[in-house]
Short mmCIF file of C-alpha atoms in Angstrom, two decimals:
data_model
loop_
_atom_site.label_atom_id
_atom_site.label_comp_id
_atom_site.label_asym_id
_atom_site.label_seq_id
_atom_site.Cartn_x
_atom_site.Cartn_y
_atom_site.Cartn_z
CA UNK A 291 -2.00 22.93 5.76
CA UNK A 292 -0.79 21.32 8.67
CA UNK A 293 2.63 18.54 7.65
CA UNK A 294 3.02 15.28 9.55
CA UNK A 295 6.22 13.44 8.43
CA UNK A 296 5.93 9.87 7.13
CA UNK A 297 9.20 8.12 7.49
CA UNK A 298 9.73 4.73 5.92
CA UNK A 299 11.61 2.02 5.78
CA UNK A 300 11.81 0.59 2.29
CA UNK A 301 8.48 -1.42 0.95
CA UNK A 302 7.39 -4.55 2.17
CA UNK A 303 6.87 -5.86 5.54
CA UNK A 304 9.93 -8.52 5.68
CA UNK A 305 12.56 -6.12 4.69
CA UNK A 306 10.91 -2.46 5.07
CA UNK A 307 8.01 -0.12 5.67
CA UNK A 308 4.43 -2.83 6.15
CA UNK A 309 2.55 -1.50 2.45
CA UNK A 310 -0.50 -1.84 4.14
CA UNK A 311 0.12 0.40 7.22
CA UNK A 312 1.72 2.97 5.00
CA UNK A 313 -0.73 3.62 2.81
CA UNK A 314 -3.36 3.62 5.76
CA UNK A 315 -1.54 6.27 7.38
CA UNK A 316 -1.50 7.91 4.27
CA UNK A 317 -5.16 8.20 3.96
CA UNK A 318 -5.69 8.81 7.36
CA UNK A 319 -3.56 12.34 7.42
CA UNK A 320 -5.08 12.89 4.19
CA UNK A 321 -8.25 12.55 6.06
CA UNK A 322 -7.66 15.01 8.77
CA UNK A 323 -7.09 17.84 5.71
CA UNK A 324 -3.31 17.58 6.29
CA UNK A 325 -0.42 17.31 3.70
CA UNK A 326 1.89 13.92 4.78
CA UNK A 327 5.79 14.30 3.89
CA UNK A 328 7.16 11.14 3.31
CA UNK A 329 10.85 10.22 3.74
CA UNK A 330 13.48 7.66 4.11
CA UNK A 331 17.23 7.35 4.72
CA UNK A 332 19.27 6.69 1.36
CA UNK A 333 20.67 3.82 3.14
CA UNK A 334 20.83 0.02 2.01
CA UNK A 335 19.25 -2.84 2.75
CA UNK A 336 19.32 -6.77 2.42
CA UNK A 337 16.53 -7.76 0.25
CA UNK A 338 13.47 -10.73 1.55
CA UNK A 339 11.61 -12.06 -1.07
CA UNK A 340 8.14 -12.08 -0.05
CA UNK A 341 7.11 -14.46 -1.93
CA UNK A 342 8.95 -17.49 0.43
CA UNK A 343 9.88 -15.13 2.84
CA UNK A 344 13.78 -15.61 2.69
CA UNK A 345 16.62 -13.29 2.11
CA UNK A 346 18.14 -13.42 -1.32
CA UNK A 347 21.70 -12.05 -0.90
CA UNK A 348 20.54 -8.72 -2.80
CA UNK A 349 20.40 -5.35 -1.72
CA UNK A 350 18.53 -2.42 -2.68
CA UNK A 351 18.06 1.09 -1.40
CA UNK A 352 15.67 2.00 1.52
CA UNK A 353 15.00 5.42 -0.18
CA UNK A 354 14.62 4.27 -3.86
CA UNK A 355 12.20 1.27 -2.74
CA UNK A 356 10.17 3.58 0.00
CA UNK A 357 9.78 5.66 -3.06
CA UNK A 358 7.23 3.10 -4.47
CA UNK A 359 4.82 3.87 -1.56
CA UNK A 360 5.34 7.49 -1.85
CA UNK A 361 4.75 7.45 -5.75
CA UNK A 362 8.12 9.24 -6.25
CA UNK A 363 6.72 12.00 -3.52
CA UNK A 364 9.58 11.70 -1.04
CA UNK A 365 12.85 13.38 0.51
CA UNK A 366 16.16 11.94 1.92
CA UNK A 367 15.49 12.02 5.78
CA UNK A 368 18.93 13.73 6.26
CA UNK A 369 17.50 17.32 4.83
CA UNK A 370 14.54 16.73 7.08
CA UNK A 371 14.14 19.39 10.31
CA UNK A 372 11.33 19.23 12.91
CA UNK A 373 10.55 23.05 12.34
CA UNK A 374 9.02 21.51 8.79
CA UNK A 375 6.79 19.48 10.56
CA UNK A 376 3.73 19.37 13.02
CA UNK A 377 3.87 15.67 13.89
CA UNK A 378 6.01 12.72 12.61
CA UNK A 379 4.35 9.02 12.04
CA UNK A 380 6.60 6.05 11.87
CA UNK A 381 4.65 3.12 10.21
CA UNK A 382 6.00 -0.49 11.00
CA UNK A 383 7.01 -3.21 9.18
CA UNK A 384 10.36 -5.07 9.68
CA UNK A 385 12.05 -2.42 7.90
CA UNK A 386 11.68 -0.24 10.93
CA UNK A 387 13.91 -2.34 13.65
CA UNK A 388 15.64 -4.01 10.65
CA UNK A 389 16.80 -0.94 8.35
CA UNK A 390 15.95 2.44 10.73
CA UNK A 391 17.55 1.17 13.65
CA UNK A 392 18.67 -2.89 14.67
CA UNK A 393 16.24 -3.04 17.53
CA UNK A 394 14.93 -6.62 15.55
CA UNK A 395 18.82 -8.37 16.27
CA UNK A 396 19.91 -6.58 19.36
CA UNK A 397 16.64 -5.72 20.85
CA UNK A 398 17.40 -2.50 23.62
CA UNK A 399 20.95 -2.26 22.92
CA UNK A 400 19.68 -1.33 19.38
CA UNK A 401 21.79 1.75 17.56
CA UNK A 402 19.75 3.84 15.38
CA UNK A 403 20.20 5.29 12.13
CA UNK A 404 21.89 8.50 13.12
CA UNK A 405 19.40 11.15 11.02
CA UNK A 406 16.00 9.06 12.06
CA UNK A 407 17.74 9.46 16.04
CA UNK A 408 18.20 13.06 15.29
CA UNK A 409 14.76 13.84 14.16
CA UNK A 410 12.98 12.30 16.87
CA UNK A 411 14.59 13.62 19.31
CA UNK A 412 14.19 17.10 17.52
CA UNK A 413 10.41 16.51 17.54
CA UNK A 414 10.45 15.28 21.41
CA UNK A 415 12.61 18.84 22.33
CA UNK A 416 10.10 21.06 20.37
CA UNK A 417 6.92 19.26 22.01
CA UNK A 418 5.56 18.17 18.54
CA UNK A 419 3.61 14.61 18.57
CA UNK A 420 4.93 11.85 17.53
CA UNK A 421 2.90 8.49 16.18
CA UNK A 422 4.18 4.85 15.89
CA UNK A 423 2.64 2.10 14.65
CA UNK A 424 3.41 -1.90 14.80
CA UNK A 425 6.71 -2.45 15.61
CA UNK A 426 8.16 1.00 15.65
CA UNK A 427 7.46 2.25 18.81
CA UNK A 428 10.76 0.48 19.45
CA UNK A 429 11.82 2.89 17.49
CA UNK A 430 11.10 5.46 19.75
CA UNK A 431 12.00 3.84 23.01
CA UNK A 432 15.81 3.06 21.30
CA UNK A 433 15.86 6.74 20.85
CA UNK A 434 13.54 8.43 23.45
CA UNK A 435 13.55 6.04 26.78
CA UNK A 436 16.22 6.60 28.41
CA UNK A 437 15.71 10.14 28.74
CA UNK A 438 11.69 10.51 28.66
CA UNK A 439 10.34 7.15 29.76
CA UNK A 440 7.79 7.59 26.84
CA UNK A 441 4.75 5.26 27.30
CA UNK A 442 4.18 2.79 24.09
CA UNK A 443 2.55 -0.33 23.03
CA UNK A 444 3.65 -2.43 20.67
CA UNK A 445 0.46 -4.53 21.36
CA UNK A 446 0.87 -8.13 23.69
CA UNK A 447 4.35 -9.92 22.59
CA UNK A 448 5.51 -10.07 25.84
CA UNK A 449 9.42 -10.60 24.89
CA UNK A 450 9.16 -7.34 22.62
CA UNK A 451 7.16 -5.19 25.53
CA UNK A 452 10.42 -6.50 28.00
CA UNK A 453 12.92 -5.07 25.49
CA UNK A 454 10.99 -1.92 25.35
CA UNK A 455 11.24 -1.52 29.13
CA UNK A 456 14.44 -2.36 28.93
CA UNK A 457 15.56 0.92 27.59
CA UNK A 458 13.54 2.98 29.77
CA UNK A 459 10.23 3.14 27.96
CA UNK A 460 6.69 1.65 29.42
CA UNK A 461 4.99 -0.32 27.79
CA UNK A 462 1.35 -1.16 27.94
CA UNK A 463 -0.59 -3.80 26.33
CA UNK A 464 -3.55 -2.61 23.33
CA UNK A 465 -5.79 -4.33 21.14
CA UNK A 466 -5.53 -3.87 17.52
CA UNK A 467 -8.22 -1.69 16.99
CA UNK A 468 -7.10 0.62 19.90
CA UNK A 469 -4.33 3.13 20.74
CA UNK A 470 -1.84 3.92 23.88
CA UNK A 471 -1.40 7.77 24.18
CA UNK A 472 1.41 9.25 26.39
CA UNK A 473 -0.05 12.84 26.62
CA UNK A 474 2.59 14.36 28.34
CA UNK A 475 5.22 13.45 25.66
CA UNK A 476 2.95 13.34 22.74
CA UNK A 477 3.78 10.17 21.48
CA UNK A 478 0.50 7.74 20.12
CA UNK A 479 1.35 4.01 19.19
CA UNK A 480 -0.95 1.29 17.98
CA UNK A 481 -0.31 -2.52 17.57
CA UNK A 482 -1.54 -2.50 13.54
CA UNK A 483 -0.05 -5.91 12.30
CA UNK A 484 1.30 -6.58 15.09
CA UNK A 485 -1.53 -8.30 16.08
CA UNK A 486 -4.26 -7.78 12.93
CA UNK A 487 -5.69 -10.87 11.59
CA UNK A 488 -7.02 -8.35 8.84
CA UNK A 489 -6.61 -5.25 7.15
CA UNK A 490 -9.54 -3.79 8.34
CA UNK A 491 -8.39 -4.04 11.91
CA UNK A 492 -4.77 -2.82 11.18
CA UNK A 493 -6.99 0.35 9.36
CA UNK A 494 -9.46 0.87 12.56
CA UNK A 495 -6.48 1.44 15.07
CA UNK A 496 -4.22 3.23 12.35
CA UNK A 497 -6.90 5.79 11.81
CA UNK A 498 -7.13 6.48 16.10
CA UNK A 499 -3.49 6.46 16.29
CA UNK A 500 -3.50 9.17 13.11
CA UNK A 501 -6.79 11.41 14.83
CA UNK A 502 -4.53 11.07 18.20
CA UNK A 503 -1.73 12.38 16.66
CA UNK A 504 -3.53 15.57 14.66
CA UNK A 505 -5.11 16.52 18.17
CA UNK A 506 -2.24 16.53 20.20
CA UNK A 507 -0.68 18.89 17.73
CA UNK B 89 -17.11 -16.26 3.03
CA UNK B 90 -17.15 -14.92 -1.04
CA UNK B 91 -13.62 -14.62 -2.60
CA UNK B 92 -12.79 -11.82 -4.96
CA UNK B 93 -9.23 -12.64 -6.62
CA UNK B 94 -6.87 -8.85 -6.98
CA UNK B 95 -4.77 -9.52 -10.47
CA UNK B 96 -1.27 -7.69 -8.98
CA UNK B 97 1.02 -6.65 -11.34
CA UNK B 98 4.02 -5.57 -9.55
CA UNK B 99 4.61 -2.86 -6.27
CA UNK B 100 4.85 0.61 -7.57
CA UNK B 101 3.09 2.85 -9.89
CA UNK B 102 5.58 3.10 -12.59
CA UNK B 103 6.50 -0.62 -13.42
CA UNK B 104 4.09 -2.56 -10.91
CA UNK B 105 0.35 -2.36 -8.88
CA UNK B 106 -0.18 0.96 -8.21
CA UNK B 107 0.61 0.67 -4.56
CA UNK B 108 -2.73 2.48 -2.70
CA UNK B 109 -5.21 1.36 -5.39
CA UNK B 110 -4.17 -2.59 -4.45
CA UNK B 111 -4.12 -1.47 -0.18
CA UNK B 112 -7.51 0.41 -0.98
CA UNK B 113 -8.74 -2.64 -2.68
CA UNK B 114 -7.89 -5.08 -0.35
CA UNK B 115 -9.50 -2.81 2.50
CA UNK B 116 -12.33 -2.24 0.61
CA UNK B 117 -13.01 -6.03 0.37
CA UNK B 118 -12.61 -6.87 4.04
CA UNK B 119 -14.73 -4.32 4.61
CA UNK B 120 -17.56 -6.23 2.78
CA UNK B 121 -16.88 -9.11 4.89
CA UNK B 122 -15.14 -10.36 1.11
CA UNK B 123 -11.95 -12.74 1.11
CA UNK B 124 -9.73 -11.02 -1.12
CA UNK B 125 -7.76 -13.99 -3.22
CA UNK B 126 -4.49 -12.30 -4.34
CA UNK B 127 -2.63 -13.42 -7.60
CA UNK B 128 0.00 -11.91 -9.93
CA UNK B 129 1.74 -13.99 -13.06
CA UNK B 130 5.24 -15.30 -12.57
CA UNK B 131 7.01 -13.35 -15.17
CA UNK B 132 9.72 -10.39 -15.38
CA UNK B 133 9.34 -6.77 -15.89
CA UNK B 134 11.68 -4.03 -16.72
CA UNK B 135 12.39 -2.37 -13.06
CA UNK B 136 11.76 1.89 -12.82
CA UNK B 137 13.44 3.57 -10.24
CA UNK B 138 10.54 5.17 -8.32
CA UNK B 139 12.73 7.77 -7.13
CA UNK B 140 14.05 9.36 -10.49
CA UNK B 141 10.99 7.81 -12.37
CA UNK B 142 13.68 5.97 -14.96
CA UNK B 143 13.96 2.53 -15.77
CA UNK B 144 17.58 0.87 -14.03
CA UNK B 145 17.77 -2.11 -16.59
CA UNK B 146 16.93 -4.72 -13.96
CA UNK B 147 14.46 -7.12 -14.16
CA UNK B 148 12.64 -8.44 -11.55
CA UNK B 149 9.78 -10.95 -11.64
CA UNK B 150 6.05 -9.83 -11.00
CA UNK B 151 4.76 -12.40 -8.86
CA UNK B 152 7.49 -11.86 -6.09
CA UNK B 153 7.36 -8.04 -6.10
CA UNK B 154 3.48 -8.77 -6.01
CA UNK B 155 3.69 -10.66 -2.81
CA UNK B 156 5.30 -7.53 -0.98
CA UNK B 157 1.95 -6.18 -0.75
CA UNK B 158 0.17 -9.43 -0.23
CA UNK B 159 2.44 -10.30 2.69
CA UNK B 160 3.16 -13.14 1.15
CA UNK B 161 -0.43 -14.58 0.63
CA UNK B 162 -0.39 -14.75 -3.11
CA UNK B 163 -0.80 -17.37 -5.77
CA UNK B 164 0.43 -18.05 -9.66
CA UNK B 165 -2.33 -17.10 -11.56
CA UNK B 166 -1.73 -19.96 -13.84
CA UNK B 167 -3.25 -21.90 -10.82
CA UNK B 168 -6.28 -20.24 -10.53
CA UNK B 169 -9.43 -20.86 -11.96
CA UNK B 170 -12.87 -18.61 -12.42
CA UNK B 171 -14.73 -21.48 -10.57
CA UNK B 172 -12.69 -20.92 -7.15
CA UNK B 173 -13.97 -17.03 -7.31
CA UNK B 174 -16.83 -14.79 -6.73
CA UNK B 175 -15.44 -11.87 -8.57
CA UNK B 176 -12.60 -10.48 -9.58
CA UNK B 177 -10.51 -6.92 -8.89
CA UNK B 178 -7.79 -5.28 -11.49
CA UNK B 179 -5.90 -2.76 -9.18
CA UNK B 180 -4.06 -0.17 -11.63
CA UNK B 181 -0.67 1.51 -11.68
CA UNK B 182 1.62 1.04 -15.52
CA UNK B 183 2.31 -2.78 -14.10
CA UNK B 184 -1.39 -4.13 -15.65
CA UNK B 185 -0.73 -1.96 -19.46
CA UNK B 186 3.27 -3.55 -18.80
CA UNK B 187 2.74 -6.50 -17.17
CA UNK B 188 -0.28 -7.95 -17.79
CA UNK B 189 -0.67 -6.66 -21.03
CA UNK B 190 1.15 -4.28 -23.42
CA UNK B 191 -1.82 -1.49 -24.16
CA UNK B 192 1.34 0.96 -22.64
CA UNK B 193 3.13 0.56 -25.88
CA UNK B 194 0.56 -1.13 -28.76
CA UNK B 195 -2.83 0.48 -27.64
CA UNK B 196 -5.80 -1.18 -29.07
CA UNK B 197 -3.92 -3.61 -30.77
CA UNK B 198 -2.20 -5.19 -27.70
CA UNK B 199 -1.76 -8.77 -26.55
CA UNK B 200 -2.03 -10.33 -23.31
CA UNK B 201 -0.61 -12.40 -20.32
CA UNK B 202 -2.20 -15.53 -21.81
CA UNK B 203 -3.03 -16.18 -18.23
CA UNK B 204 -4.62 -12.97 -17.45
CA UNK B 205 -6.98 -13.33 -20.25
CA UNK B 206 -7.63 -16.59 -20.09
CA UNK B 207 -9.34 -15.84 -16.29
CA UNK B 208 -11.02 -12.12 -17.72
CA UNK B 209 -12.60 -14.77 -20.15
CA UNK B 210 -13.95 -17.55 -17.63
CA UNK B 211 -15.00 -14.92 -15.66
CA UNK B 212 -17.02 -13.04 -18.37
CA UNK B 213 -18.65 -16.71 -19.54
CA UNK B 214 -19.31 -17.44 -15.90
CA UNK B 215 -21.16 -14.00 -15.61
CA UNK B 216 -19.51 -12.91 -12.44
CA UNK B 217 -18.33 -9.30 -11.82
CA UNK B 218 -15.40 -8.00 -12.98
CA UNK B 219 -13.89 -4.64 -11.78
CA UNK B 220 -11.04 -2.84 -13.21
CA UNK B 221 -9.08 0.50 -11.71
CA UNK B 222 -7.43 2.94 -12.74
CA UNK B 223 -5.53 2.21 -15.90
CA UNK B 224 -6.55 -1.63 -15.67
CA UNK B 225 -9.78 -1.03 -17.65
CA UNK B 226 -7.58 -1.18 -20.58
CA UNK B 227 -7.06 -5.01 -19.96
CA UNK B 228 -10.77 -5.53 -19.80
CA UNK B 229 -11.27 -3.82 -22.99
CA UNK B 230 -8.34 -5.84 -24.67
CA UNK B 231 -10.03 -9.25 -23.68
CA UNK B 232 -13.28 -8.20 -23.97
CA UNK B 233 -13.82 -5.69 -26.02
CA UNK B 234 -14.36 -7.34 -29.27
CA UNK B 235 -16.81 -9.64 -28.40
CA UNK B 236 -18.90 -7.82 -25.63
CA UNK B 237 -18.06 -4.48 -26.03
CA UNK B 238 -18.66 -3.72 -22.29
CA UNK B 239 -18.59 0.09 -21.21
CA UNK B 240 -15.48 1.60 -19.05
CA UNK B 241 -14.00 4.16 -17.74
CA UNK B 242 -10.58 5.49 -17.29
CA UNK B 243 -11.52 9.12 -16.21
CA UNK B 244 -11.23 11.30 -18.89
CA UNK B 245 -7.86 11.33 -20.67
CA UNK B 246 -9.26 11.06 -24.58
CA UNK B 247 -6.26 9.72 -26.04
CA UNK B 248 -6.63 6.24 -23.78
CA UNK B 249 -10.44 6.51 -24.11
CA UNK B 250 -10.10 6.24 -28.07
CA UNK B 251 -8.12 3.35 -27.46
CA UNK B 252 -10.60 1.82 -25.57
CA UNK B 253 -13.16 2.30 -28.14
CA UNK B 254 -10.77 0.76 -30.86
CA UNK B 255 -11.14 -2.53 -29.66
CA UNK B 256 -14.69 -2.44 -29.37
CA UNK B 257 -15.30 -1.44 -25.84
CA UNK B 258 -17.20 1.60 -24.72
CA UNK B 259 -15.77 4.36 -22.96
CA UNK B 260 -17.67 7.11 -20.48
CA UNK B 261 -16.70 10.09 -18.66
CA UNK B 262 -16.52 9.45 -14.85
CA UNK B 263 -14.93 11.61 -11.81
CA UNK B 264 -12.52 9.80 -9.75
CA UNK B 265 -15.00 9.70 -6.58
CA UNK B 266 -17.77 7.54 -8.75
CA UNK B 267 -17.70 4.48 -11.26
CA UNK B 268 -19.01 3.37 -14.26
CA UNK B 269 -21.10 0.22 -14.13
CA UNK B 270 -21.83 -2.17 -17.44
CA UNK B 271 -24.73 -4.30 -15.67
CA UNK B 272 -25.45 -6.68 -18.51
CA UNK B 273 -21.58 -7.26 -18.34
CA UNK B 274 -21.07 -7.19 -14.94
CA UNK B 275 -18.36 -4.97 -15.39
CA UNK B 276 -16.87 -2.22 -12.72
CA UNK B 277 -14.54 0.81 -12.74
CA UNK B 278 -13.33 3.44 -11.44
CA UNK B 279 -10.31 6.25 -12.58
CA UNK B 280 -8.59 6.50 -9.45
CA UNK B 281 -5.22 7.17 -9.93
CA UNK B 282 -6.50 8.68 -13.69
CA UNK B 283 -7.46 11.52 -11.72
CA UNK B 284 -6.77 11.70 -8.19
CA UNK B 285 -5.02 14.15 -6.75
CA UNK B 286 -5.14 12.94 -3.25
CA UNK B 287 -5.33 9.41 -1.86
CA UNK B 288 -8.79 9.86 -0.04
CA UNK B 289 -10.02 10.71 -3.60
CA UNK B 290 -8.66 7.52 -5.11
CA UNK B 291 -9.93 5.74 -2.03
CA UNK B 292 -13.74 6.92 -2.29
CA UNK B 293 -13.91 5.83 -6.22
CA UNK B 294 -12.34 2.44 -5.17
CA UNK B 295 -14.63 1.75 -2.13
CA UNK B 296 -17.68 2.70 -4.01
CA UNK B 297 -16.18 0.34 -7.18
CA UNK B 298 -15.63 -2.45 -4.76
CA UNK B 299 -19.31 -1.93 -3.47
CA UNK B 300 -20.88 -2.01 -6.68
CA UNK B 301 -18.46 -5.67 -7.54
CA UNK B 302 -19.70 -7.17 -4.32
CA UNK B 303 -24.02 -6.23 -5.23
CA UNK B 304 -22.90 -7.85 -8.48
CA UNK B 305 -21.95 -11.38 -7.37
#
């Protein structure tokens, strides 16, 4: 069975992985007949509560808290290699420029979380394909841009998309429901909540962005 | 648009909403063109480190964890009345037998969220559908079982089932892809996380539940 790494970024969209785009993922690889191997970096993290959507002065752990989403299923990203895996997904959420890299305060001056850096670029260097969803392809362009020029989408917010480009990265504008693929560096990117007014939507361009990802691999 | 109110109970299997059952529900109700109308009570519960599965000591308080995977959208259910709904949706993970209600620990002879059953009980007067996932049946059998003895399912684990059948309610045999329907009592479920193995498993039982909820209303 085929295994596409799931890396998160704590649970909740204010202060880690977006629930919802997770667990679509989820059931999208599951979907395709492969096996999805979740992770996270034991790392902390300044806790929003989502309730009034304001920081409380408490941290938690990005690894314990992802492990919610993963129902306990999950491994420390630092004992992670890219000769595991045959694709890696990166769901969004703030979590993902807030608590994988700081891409959400210093936009393309962002520094990276030195083990999520490592893995993507181990993916990019063995060819293997490489999804991001929402606001992660920042993610990608922090760590990949300068070197690849990866094409991404983070969907229309035109101050992100300049920050992307910024590093090196193109960007190109998407609908929700859709998906930019950069064929010849395997990396597939979809808007999700970025732009969904509804889960459904966030689901229909989740579930491209997953089938992308399978074929390319 | 028809609103179906999802009880929360937490975020995370072991002390909360089981995380994909609430996502699954919530999809599956957009994808009947449904409002989903998300609630949770404002009370504490004893936090379980989803990592180690092993309760820390903390406490943290269900309606704010809730609201992680409502983004936010999500209301006391003290505030909430049967009349404002068209249905209503139990997601399950150990939050609704800990949160909601305490059929974890006392079985047949729990007590519950005064709240909780208070709405179960407008609902069933007000004859509109009530579904129930997972481990959540329990609840519905705890409120209702006495007086309407509806019939349930929680998969097939006998131990639970007898449970079930102590307070009155009816229990029957169902694999996690189908669901049990009580027509005279309007009443819905599915085992889900009872008996899946695999999220697309979970997810087909939950659709079809959600389905069955909406032809109901």
């Amino acid at each position: 069975m085929k295994k596409i790494g799931v890396v998160l970024s704590g649970c909740g969209v204010y202060d880690g992985s977006e629930i919802h785009e997770a667990v679509l993922t989820l059931l999208a690889i599951d979907r395709q007949g492969c096996e999805a191997v979740c992770m996270a970096p034991a790392v902390g993290f300044a806790v929003t509560d989502h309730l009034v959507n304001r920081e409380t002065g408490e941290k938690r752990s990005v690894l314990v808290e992802s492990a919610r989403i993963a129902r306990g299923n999950i491994r420390d990203i630092k004992e992670v290699k890219a000769a595991e895996l045959d694709a890696i997904i990166f769901p969004g959420g703030f979590g993902a420029a807030k608590n994988l890299c700081d891409f959400a305060s210093k936009g393309a001056a962002a520094s990276v979380n030195p083990d999520v850096a490592r893995l993507i670029k181990e993916m990019a260097v063995a060819g293997k394909p490489i999804g991001a969803i929402c606001i992660a392809p920042t993610l990608v362009a922090a760590v990949l841009g300068k070197e690849y020029s990866p094409l991404v989408t983070i969907g229309t917010d035109a101050g992100t998309a300049a920050e992307i480009e910024k590093t090196g990265a193109k960007h190109q504008k998407c609908p929700v429901t859709e998906f930019v693929v950069d064929a010849q560096h395997k990396v597939v990117t979809t808007p999700a909540y970025m732009l969904a007014t509804r889960i459904s939507e966030a689901a229909e361009g989740i579930d491209k962005c997953v089938r992308e990802v399978v074929k390319l691999m």
